Amino acid sequence: MLHPDVVADLLKKALKGGADFGEIYVERSKRRRMTVRFGRLDEAISGLDYGAGLRLFFGTEVVYAYTNQLTREGLQEALETLLRAKGALGQVDERGAGGLDFRKASPKGLHTPRVPYGEKDKRFRLERLLEAEAGARIAPEIQQVETSLQEWEQEVLIANTEGTWAEERRVRTRLLVLAVAQEGTEVQTGYAAPGKSVGLELFDLYPPQEVGAKAARQALTNLRAKPAPAGTMPVVVGNAFGGVIFHEALGHLLETTSVAKKASVLADRLGEVVASPVVTYVDDGTLPHAWGSTEVDDEGRPTERTVLIEKGVLKSYMVDRLGHLLTGYPLTGSGRRQDYTLAPTSRMRNTFIAPGDKEVEELIASVEFGLYAKDLGGGQVKPGSGEYNFAVQEGYIIRHGRLEEPVRGAMLVGKGPDTIKKVAAVAKDWENAPGMCGSLSGMVPVEVGQPHVLVSEIVVGGRA
């Protein structure tokens, strides 16, 4: 993407200009989105972006610039602007005088798609979206269906003054179906949106008709559901996207962007019991073809499996370069960014509660009266404390150890660090689900997940 001589010259000048560390991130990304509404193609857009970001460290002070002028002159202008901004030109550093020894690590292709980006024509894509729509038309109450296909190819190059040279091509594909059910004046929705770091073989993993039917079944269930009860009660939280509570209300508290500032209630607590002993919480950037996986992070460091909490004890944080300098914690390959216009910060990749030893039926059977939150929707979280509220997208009453009628309108309210201590049992059926996470360095793809978990008590907001 850039000639090594151009990169070497820039990084040498960064050191010569007084920086302790310099990094260049180059990105070329292509995106395509196609949407079908009311059985017709409604939108088909694509885009191409190309640019670079330069980051310099002066101790723990960081300056950053980005440009889409990737000529030698354009990049040098960006670098000189950064050095002037710092205003502290240093002496020539011996490390930069004799040329840089770039270690070029070839990607292993762990997440290489079977169907390359750009394969197949638009008709193929449109036919799959129409299949998804047909799959959702399972009852006359399904009044509207919207299906979308998102495709994304991102090429990156990361080089720095420590000799790192990392390149990677990342391909991601996601199918989204929204079904709207209506009966009289009552309107409810259902949603399904599988996504992986794969090409169009996503349709083999998740047949479009089945995805459409899943969204429609959820909409119909909610249409016939009764108002949810309110109160404090045991809650069985479903697997896959059920993990969004702990992603938002626990995971963000373990990123060094908040830990280094002491803005997290979990800062400086390594080795302490912070969760139930049945909880092991992991952030893993190496899961094959997972939505949040990459071979290297956006600082050029290999990703890894990071055990954050093991049997209730806090073991690690998620650490990027700046977080490492500020805290001294080991790097974990967690530096991520939306694109070249943003500097990386410590971010989650694929974060989940590890599977336990219970069957789902055991969790349900142990509850005399409570809520089964099979799927969750959107919510809000207070940074630092982990106070949250999340809507239940699909829920059922548990009565005398059995699943009973569906309910709608339930809201789970609590505080992440407290809720994780109240996890009483963890099932075996671990599953993750894709999503987009927004934080300091923009929107990045992540997976959230868990098996079914039983929380001894959560405040449930409802109407009954």
Coordinates of C-alpha atoms in Angstrom, one line a residue:
M1 CA 0.0 0.0 0.0
L2 CA 3.0 2.3 0.6
H3 CA 6.6 1.7 -0.6
P4 CA 8.8 0.6 2.4
D5 CA 11.3 3.4 1.6
V6 CA 8.6 6.0 2.0
V7 CA 7.5 4.5 5.4
A8 CA 11.1 4.2 6.6
D9 CA 11.9 7.9 5.6
L10 CA 8.8 9.1 7.5
L11 CA 9.6 7.1 10.7
K12 CA 13.2 8.2 10.7
K13 CA 12.1 11.8 10.5
A14 CA 9.7 11.2 13.3
L15 CA 12.6 10.1 15.5
K16 CA 14.8 12.8 14.3
G17 CA 12.1 15.3 15.2
G18 CA 12.2 14.2 18.8
A19 CA 9.4 11.6 19.0
D20 CA 10.0 8.5 21.2
F21 CA 7.8 6.4 19.0
G22 CA 6.2 6.8 15.6
E23 CA 3.5 4.9 13.8
I24 CA 1.9 5.0 10.4
Y25 CA -1.5 3.4 9.7
V26 CA -2.6 3.1 6.1
E27 CA -6.1 1.9 5.1
R28 CA -8.0 1.2 1.9
S29 CA -11.6 0.2 2.5
K30 CA -14.5 -0.7 0.2
R31 CA -18.1 -0.9 1.4
R32 CA -21.3 -2.1 -0.3
R33 CA -24.9 -2.0 1.0
M34 CA -28.0 -3.3 -0.7
T35 CA -31.5 -3.0 0.8
V36 CA -34.9 -4.5 -0.2
R37 CA -38.2 -2.9 1.0
F38 CA -41.7 -4.0 0.0
G39 CA -40.2 -6.7 -2.3
R40 CA -38.2 -4.2 -4.4
L41 CA -34.6 -3.0 -4.5
D42 CA -34.7 0.2 -2.6
E43 CA -31.0 1.1 -2.2
A44 CA -27.7 -0.1 -3.6
I45 CA -24.7 2.0 -2.7
S46 CA -20.9 1.4 -2.5
G47 CA -17.9 3.4 -1.5
L48 CA -14.1 3.5 -1.5
D49 CA -11.9 5.3 1.0
Y50 CA -8.1 5.5 1.2
G51 CA -6.0 7.3 3.7
A52 CA -3.4 7.2 6.4
G53 CA -2.9 8.3 10.1
L54 CA 0.4 9.3 11.7
R55 CA 0.8 9.0 15.5
L56 CA 3.8 10.2 17.5
F57 CA 4.5 9.6 21.2
F58 CA 6.6 12.1 23.2
G59 CA 6.6 10.2 26.5
T60 CA 2.9 9.8 27.3
E61 CA 1.9 12.8 25.2
V62 CA 0.4 11.7 21.9
V63 CA -0.2 13.7 18.7
Y64 CA -2.1 12.4 15.7
A65 CA -2.8 13.5 12.1
Y66 CA -4.5 11.9 9.2
T67 CA -4.6 12.6 5.4
N68 CA -5.9 11.1 2.2
Q69 CA -2.8 12.5 0.4
L70 CA -0.6 9.4 0.3
T71 CA 2.2 10.9 -1.8
R72 CA 5.6 11.2 -0.1
E73 CA 5.1 15.0 -0.1
G74 CA 1.6 14.7 1.4
L75 CA 2.7 12.4 4.2
Q76 CA 5.8 14.5 5.0
E77 CA 3.6 17.6 5.3
A78 CA 1.4 15.8 7.8
L79 CA 4.4 14.6 9.8
E80 CA 6.0 18.1 9.9
T81 CA 2.7 19.6 11.0
L82 CA 2.7 17.1 13.9
L83 CA 6.3 17.9 14.9
R84 CA 5.6 21.6 14.8
A85 CA 2.5 21.1 16.9
K86 CA 4.7 19.4 19.5
G87 CA 7.3 22.2 19.2
A88 CA 10.2 20.2 20.5
L89 CA 12.6 19.2 17.8
G90 CA 15.1 16.7 19.2
Q91 CA 18.5 15.6 18.2
V92 CA 19.1 13.0 15.6
D93 CA 18.6 9.6 17.2
E94 CA 21.1 7.0 16.4
R95 CA 18.4 4.4 16.0
G96 CA 17.1 6.3 13.0
A97 CA 20.4 7.0 11.2
G98 CA 21.1 3.6 9.7
G99 CA 17.7 2.7 8.3
L100 CA 14.9 0.7 9.8
D101 CA 14.8 -3.0 9.9
F102 CA 11.2 -3.7 9.0
R103 CA 10.1 -7.2 10.0
K104 CA 7.4 -8.1 7.4
A105 CA 5.1 -10.7 8.9
S106 CA 2.9 -12.3 6.3
P107 CA -0.8 -12.7 7.3
K108 CA -1.7 -16.4 8.0
G109 CA -5.1 -16.0 6.4
L110 CA -7.0 -17.2 9.5
H111 CA -10.1 -15.3 8.5
T112 CA -9.7 -15.3 4.7
P113 CA -13.2 -15.6 3.1
R114 CA -14.0 -18.6 0.8
V115 CA -15.9 -16.3 -1.5
P116 CA -13.7 -13.2 -2.1
Y117 CA -15.1 -9.7 -1.9
G118 CA -16.6 -8.6 -5.2
E119 CA -17.4 -12.2 -6.3
K120 CA -20.9 -12.8 -7.7
D121 CA -23.1 -10.1 -9.4
K122 CA -25.8 -7.9 -8.0
R123 CA -28.5 -10.2 -9.2
F124 CA -27.1 -13.0 -6.9
R125 CA -27.3 -10.6 -3.9
L126 CA -30.8 -9.4 -4.8
E127 CA -32.1 -12.9 -5.0
R128 CA -30.7 -13.8 -1.6
L129 CA -32.4 -10.7 -0.1
L130 CA -35.7 -11.6 -1.7
E131 CA -35.3 -15.1 -0.3
A132 CA -34.9 -13.6 3.2
E133 CA -38.1 -11.5 2.7
A134 CA -40.0 -14.5 1.5
G135 CA -38.8 -16.4 4.6
A136 CA -40.3 -13.7 6.8
R137 CA -43.8 -13.9 5.2
I138 CA -45.0 -16.7 7.4
A139 CA -48.2 -15.2 8.6
P140 CA -50.7 -12.5 7.3
E141 CA -49.8 -10.4 10.4
I142 CA -46.4 -9.7 8.9
Q143 CA -47.0 -6.4 7.2
Q144 CA -43.6 -5.1 6.4
V145 CA -40.2 -6.7 5.9
E146 CA -36.8 -4.9 5.3
T147 CA -33.7 -6.9 4.3
S148 CA -30.2 -5.6 3.9
L149 CA -26.8 -7.0 3.0
Q150 CA -23.7 -5.2 4.2
E151 CA -20.3 -6.1 2.7
W152 CA -17.0 -4.6 3.8
E153 CA -13.4 -5.1 2.7
Q154 CA -10.6 -3.3 4.6
E155 CA -6.9 -3.4 3.8
V156 CA -4.5 -2.0 6.4
L157 CA -0.8 -1.5 6.8
I158 CA 0.7 -0.6 10.2
A159 CA 4.4 0.3 10.6
N160 CA 6.2 1.8 13.5
T161 CA 9.6 2.9 14.8
E162 CA 10.0 -0.4 16.7
G163 CA 10.2 -2.2 13.3
T164 CA 6.7 -3.6 13.2
W165 CA 5.3 -4.0 9.6
A166 CA 1.9 -5.6 9.5
E167 CA -0.6 -5.9 6.7
E168 CA -4.0 -7.5 6.7
R169 CA -7.1 -7.7 4.4
R170 CA -10.3 -7.9 6.4
V171 CA -13.6 -9.0 4.8
R172 CA -16.9 -8.9 6.7
T173 CA -20.5 -9.7 5.5
R174 CA -23.8 -9.3 7.4
L175 CA -27.4 -10.0 6.5
L176 CA -30.1 -8.0 8.4
V177 CA -33.8 -8.7 8.4
L178 CA -36.4 -6.5 10.2
A179 CA -40.0 -7.9 10.3
V180 CA -43.0 -5.8 11.4
A181 CA -46.2 -7.6 12.6
Q182 CA -49.5 -5.7 13.0
E183 CA -52.9 -6.7 14.4
G184 CA -55.4 -3.9 14.8
T185 CA -53.5 -1.0 16.3
E186 CA -50.8 -3.2 17.9
V187 CA -47.5 -3.2 16.1
Q188 CA -44.4 -5.2 17.1
T189 CA -41.1 -5.9 15.4
G190 CA -38.6 -8.8 15.1
Y191 CA -35.0 -8.7 14.1
A192 CA -32.2 -11.1 13.0
A193 CA -28.8 -10.0 11.8
P194 CA -26.0 -12.7 11.5
G195 CA -22.6 -11.5 10.5
K196 CA -19.1 -13.0 10.2
S197 CA -15.6 -12.2 8.9
V198 CA -16.4 -14.1 5.7
G199 CA -17.5 -13.4 2.2
L200 CA -20.9 -14.4 0.6
E201 CA -20.5 -17.9 2.1
L202 CA -22.4 -16.2 4.9
F203 CA -25.6 -17.4 3.0
D204 CA -24.4 -21.0 3.4
L205 CA -23.9 -20.5 7.2
Y206 CA -27.2 -18.7 7.6
P207 CA -29.7 -19.5 4.8
P208 CA -31.7 -16.3 4.1
Q209 CA -35.1 -17.9 4.4
E210 CA -34.3 -19.1 7.9
V211 CA -33.0 -15.6 8.9
G212 CA -36.2 -14.1 7.7
A213 CA -38.3 -16.6 9.5
K214 CA -36.5 -16.0 12.7
A215 CA -37.2 -12.3 12.6
A216 CA -40.8 -12.9 11.8
R217 CA -41.3 -15.4 14.6
Q218 CA -40.0 -12.9 17.1
A219 CA -42.4 -10.2 15.8
L220 CA -45.4 -12.5 16.0
T221 CA -44.4 -13.6 19.5
N222 CA -44.3 -10.0 20.7
L223 CA -47.6 -9.3 19.0
R224 CA -49.3 -11.9 21.1
A225 CA -47.4 -11.2 24.3
K226 CA -48.9 -9.7 27.5
P227 CA -47.4 -6.7 29.3
A228 CA -44.4 -7.7 31.4
P229 CA -44.6 -7.7 35.2
A230 CA -42.5 -5.2 37.3
G231 CA -40.3 -5.9 40.3
T232 CA -37.1 -7.5 41.5
M233 CA -36.9 -11.2 40.4
P234 CA -34.6 -13.9 39.1
V235 CA -33.9 -13.6 35.4
V236 CA -32.5 -16.1 33.0
V237 CA -30.7 -14.1 30.3
G238 CA -30.5 -15.8 26.9
N239 CA -27.3 -16.7 25.1
A240 CA -25.6 -14.8 22.2
F241 CA -26.9 -11.2 22.2
G242 CA -27.9 -11.6 25.8
G243 CA -24.2 -10.9 26.5
V244 CA -24.7 -7.2 25.5
I245 CA -25.4 -6.3 29.1
F246 CA -22.0 -7.4 30.3
H247 CA -20.3 -6.0 27.1
E248 CA -21.7 -2.5 27.9
A249 CA -21.8 -2.5 31.7
L250 CA -18.7 -4.5 32.5
G251 CA -16.4 -4.8 29.4
H252 CA -16.0 -1.1 28.9
L253 CA -14.9 -0.8 32.5
L254 CA -12.0 -3.1 31.7
E255 CA -10.5 -1.0 28.9
T256 CA -7.5 1.0 29.8
T257 CA -9.0 4.1 28.2
S258 CA -11.1 4.3 31.4
V259 CA -8.8 2.3 33.8
A260 CA -5.8 4.6 33.2
K261 CA -7.9 7.7 34.1
K262 CA -9.3 5.9 37.2
A263 CA -12.7 6.5 35.7
S264 CA -13.7 2.9 36.1
V265 CA -14.9 1.3 39.4
L266 CA -12.7 -1.7 38.4
A267 CA -9.5 0.3 38.2
D268 CA -6.5 -1.0 40.3
R269 CA -8.4 -4.1 41.3
L270 CA -6.3 -6.9 39.7
G271 CA -6.4 -10.1 41.8
E272 CA -9.6 -9.1 43.6
V273 CA -12.9 -11.0 43.4
V274 CA -15.2 -8.9 41.2
A275 CA -17.7 -11.5 39.9
S276 CA -19.5 -14.6 40.9
P277 CA -17.1 -17.7 41.1
V278 CA -19.1 -19.3 38.2
V279 CA -18.1 -16.5 35.8
T280 CA -15.0 -16.5 33.5
Y281 CA -15.1 -13.5 31.2
V282 CA -12.9 -13.5 28.0
D283 CA -12.1 -11.1 25.2
D284 CA -10.7 -13.1 22.2
G285 CA -9.6 -11.5 19.0
T286 CA -8.5 -14.8 17.5
L287 CA -11.8 -16.7 17.1
P288 CA -11.8 -17.9 13.5
H289 CA -14.1 -15.8 11.2
A290 CA -15.7 -14.1 14.2
W291 CA -17.2 -10.6 13.4
G292 CA -14.7 -8.9 15.7
S293 CA -11.6 -11.0 14.9
T294 CA -8.4 -9.7 13.2
E295 CA -4.9 -11.2 13.0
V296 CA -3.4 -7.9 14.2
D297 CA -4.9 -5.0 16.0
D298 CA -4.7 -1.5 14.6
E299 CA -1.4 -0.9 16.3
G300 CA 0.1 -3.9 14.4
R301 CA 0.3 -6.2 17.3
P302 CA -1.0 -9.8 17.0
T303 CA -4.4 -10.3 18.6
E304 CA -4.8 -12.7 21.5
R305 CA -7.2 -14.4 23.8
T306 CA -7.3 -12.3 27.0
V307 CA -8.9 -13.8 30.1
L308 CA -10.3 -10.8 31.9
I309 CA -12.0 -12.5 34.8
E310 CA -11.3 -16.1 35.8
K311 CA -13.7 -17.8 38.2
G312 CA -14.7 -14.4 39.6
V313 CA -11.2 -13.0 40.0
L314 CA -10.0 -10.0 37.9
K315 CA -7.0 -11.2 35.9
S316 CA -6.4 -8.6 33.1
Y317 CA -7.5 -5.4 31.4
M318 CA -7.7 -4.7 27.7
V319 CA -4.5 -2.7 27.0
D320 CA -3.4 -0.6 24.0
R321 CA 0.0 1.1 23.6
L322 CA -1.0 4.4 25.4
G323 CA -2.7 2.4 28.1
H324 CA 0.4 0.3 28.6
L325 CA 2.5 3.5 28.9
L326 CA 0.2 5.0 31.5
T327 CA -0.5 1.9 33.6
G328 CA 2.4 -0.5 32.9
Y329 CA 0.0 -3.4 32.2
P330 CA 1.1 -5.8 29.4
L331 CA -0.2 -5.1 25.9
T332 CA -3.1 -7.4 24.8
G333 CA -3.5 -6.5 21.1
S334 CA -6.6 -4.5 21.9
G335 CA -5.8 -1.2 20.0
R336 CA -8.7 -0.5 17.6
R337 CA -10.1 2.3 15.5
Q338 CA -13.0 2.9 13.1
D339 CA -10.7 4.1 10.3
Y340 CA -7.6 6.2 9.6
T341 CA -9.3 9.4 10.7
L342 CA -9.1 8.2 14.4
A343 CA -6.2 7.2 16.6
P344 CA -6.6 3.8 18.2
T345 CA -7.7 3.2 21.8
S346 CA -8.2 0.0 23.9
R347 CA -11.4 -1.7 22.7
M348 CA -13.2 -5.0 23.0
R349 CA -13.0 -7.6 20.1
N350 CA -15.2 -10.7 20.8
T351 CA -16.2 -10.6 24.5
F352 CA -18.1 -13.3 26.2
I353 CA -18.8 -15.4 29.4
A354 CA -17.2 -18.8 29.0
P355 CA -19.5 -21.9 29.0
G356 CA -20.5 -23.5 32.4
D357 CA -21.7 -26.9 33.3
K358 CA -25.5 -26.6 33.5
E359 CA -28.2 -27.4 31.0
V360 CA -30.6 -24.5 30.1
E361 CA -33.5 -26.6 31.4
E362 CA -31.8 -26.7 34.8
L363 CA -31.6 -22.9 35.0
I364 CA -35.3 -22.6 34.1
A365 CA -36.4 -25.3 36.5
S366 CA -34.7 -23.6 39.4
V367 CA -36.8 -20.5 39.2
E368 CA -40.2 -20.4 41.0
F369 CA -41.2 -17.0 39.5
G370 CA -39.1 -14.9 37.2
L371 CA -38.4 -13.7 33.7
Y372 CA -36.7 -15.4 30.7
A373 CA -35.0 -12.7 28.7
K374 CA -34.5 -14.7 25.5
D375 CA -33.2 -11.8 23.5
L376 CA -32.2 -8.2 24.3
G377 CA -32.6 -5.0 22.4
G378 CA -31.1 -1.5 22.9
G379 CA -30.2 0.1 26.1
Q380 CA -28.2 2.8 28.0
V381 CA -25.1 2.6 30.2
K382 CA -23.5 5.2 32.5
P383 CA -19.8 5.2 31.8
G384 CA -17.5 4.5 34.7
S385 CA -20.1 3.0 37.0
G386 CA -21.8 0.5 34.7
E387 CA -25.3 1.4 35.6
Y388 CA -27.6 0.2 32.8
N389 CA -31.0 -0.3 31.4
F390 CA -31.8 -2.7 28.5
A391 CA -35.0 -3.5 26.7
V392 CA -36.0 -7.2 26.5
Q393 CA -36.7 -7.9 22.8
E394 CA -38.2 -11.3 23.4
G395 CA -39.3 -12.5 26.9
Y396 CA -41.3 -15.1 28.7
I397 CA -42.6 -15.6 32.3
I398 CA -41.1 -18.5 34.3
R399 CA -43.6 -20.0 36.6
H400 CA -43.0 -23.0 38.8
G401 CA -39.9 -23.9 36.9
R402 CA -41.6 -23.8 33.5
L403 CA -41.7 -21.3 30.6
E404 CA -45.1 -19.8 30.4
E405 CA -46.6 -16.9 28.4
P406 CA -44.6 -14.4 26.3
V407 CA -44.4 -10.9 27.7
R408 CA -43.4 -7.6 26.2
G409 CA -42.2 -4.2 27.4
A410 CA -39.8 -5.5 30.0
M411 CA -36.7 -3.4 30.9
L412 CA -33.7 -4.8 32.8
V413 CA -32.2 -2.2 35.2
G414 CA -29.0 -2.6 37.3
K415 CA -25.3 -2.0 37.6
G416 CA -22.9 -4.3 35.7
P417 CA -20.4 -4.8 38.5
D418 CA -23.2 -5.8 40.9
T419 CA -25.1 -8.0 38.4
I420 CA -22.0 -10.0 37.5
K421 CA -21.7 -11.0 41.2
K422 CA -25.3 -12.3 41.1
V423 CA -24.8 -14.8 38.3
A424 CA -25.9 -18.0 40.1
A425 CA -25.5 -20.5 37.2
V426 CA -24.0 -20.7 33.7
A427 CA -25.2 -23.1 31.0
K428 CA -23.1 -24.9 28.4
D429 CA -24.7 -23.4 25.3
W430 CA -22.2 -20.6 24.5
E431 CA -23.0 -18.5 21.4
N432 CA -21.9 -15.1 20.2
A433 CA -23.7 -12.5 18.1
P434 CA -22.3 -9.6 16.1
G435 CA -22.8 -5.9 16.7
M436 CA -21.2 -2.5 16.3
C437 CA -19.6 -0.9 19.3
G438 CA -19.3 2.9 19.6
S439 CA -16.6 4.5 21.8
L440 CA -13.7 6.9 21.8
S441 CA -12.1 5.6 18.5
G442 CA -15.4 5.3 16.6
M443 CA -17.6 2.3 15.6
V444 CA -15.8 -1.0 15.5
P445 CA -17.3 -4.5 14.8
V446 CA -17.5 -6.7 17.9
E447 CA -19.1 -9.9 19.1
V448 CA -20.9 -10.1 22.4
G449 CA -21.9 -13.5 23.9
Q450 CA -22.5 -15.9 26.6
P451 CA -24.4 -19.1 27.4
H452 CA -27.7 -18.8 29.1
V453 CA -27.0 -17.4 32.6
L454 CA -29.2 -17.3 35.7
V455 CA -29.0 -14.0 37.6
S456 CA -30.5 -14.3 41.1
E457 CA -32.2 -10.9 41.0
I458 CA -32.5 -8.0 38.6
V459 CA -34.9 -5.1 38.7
V460 CA -37.4 -5.6 35.9
G461 CA -39.3 -2.6 34.7
G462 CA -42.7 -3.6 33.2
R463 CA -46.4 -2.5 33.0
A464 CA -48.2 -5.3 34.8

